[in-house]
Short mmCIF file of C-alpha atoms in Angstrom, two decimals:
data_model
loop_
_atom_site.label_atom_id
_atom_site.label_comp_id
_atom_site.label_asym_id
_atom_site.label_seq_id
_atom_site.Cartn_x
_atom_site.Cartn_y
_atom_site.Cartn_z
CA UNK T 1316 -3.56 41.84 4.93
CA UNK T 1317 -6.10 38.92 4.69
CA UNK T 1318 -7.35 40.18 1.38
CA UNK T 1319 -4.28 40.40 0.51
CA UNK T 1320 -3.20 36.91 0.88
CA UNK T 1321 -6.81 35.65 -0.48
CA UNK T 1322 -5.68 37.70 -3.84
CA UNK T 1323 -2.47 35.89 -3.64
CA UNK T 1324 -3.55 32.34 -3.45
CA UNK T 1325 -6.17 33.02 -6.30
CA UNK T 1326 -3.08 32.71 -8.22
CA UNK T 1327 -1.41 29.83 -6.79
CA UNK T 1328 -2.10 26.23 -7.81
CA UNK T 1329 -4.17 24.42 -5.46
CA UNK T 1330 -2.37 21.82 -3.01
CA UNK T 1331 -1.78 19.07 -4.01
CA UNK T 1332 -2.93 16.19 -1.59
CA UNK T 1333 -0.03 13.76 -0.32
CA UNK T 1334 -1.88 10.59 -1.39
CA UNK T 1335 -1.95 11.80 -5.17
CA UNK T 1336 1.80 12.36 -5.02
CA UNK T 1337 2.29 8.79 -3.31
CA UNK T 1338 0.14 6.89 -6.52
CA UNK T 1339 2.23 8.73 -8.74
CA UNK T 1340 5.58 7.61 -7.21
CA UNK T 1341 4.09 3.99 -6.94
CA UNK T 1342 3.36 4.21 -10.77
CA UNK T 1343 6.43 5.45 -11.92
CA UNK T 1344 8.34 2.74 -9.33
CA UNK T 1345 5.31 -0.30 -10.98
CA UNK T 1346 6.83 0.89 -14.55
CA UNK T 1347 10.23 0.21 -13.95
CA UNK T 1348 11.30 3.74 -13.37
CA UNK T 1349 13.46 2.89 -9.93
CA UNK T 1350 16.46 5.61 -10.26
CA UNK T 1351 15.96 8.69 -7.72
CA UNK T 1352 16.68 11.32 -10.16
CA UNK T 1353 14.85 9.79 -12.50
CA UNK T 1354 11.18 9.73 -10.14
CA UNK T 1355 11.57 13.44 -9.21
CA UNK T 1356 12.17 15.21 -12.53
CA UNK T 1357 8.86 13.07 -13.62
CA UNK T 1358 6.66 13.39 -10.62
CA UNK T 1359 7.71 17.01 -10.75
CA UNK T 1360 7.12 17.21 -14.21
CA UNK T 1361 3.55 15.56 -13.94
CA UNK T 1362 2.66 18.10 -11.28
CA UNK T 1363 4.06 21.04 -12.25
CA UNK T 1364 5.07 22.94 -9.52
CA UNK T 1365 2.49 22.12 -7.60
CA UNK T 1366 4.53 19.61 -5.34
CA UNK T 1367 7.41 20.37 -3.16
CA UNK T 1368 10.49 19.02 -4.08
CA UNK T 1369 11.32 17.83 0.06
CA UNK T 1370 7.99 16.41 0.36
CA UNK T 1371 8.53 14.59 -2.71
CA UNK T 1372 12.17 13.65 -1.79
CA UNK T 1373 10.49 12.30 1.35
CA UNK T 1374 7.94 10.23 -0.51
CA UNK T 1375 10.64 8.81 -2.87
CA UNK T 1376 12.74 7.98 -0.36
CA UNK T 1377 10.20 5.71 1.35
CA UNK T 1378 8.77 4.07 -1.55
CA UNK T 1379 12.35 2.92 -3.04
CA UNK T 1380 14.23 0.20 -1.87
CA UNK T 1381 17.44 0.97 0.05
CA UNK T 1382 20.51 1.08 -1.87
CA UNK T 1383 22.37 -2.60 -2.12
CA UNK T 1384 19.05 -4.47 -1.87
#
């Protein structure tokens, strides 16, 4: 079974580390990107799978400035 999931992940992108998704958010949000939507079809673009789309929900959420504001 553990060779088994060692063959597996040969085929799976590496991780991506949290920080690398947070600079990428911070970019898109320091070009003027600032629409929700609009952040996580890029960012998910830019990493191509490799980022979950709740983590990077998470992220976005954070970094953006409440609604109103």
């Amino acid at each position: 079974e553990e060779d088994e999931i060692k063959w597996i992940n040969g085929y799976l992108p590496p991780p991506i580390d949290l920080k690398e998704v947070e600079a990428a958010v911070d970019m898109l949000i320091t070009e003027g990107v600032n629409d929700f939507n609009s952040i996580m079809r890029e960012t998910m673009k830019r990493f191509k799978g490799r980022v979950d789309g709740r983590v990077l929900g998470d992220v976005v959420k954070k970094k953006l400035p409440p609604v109103g504001e």
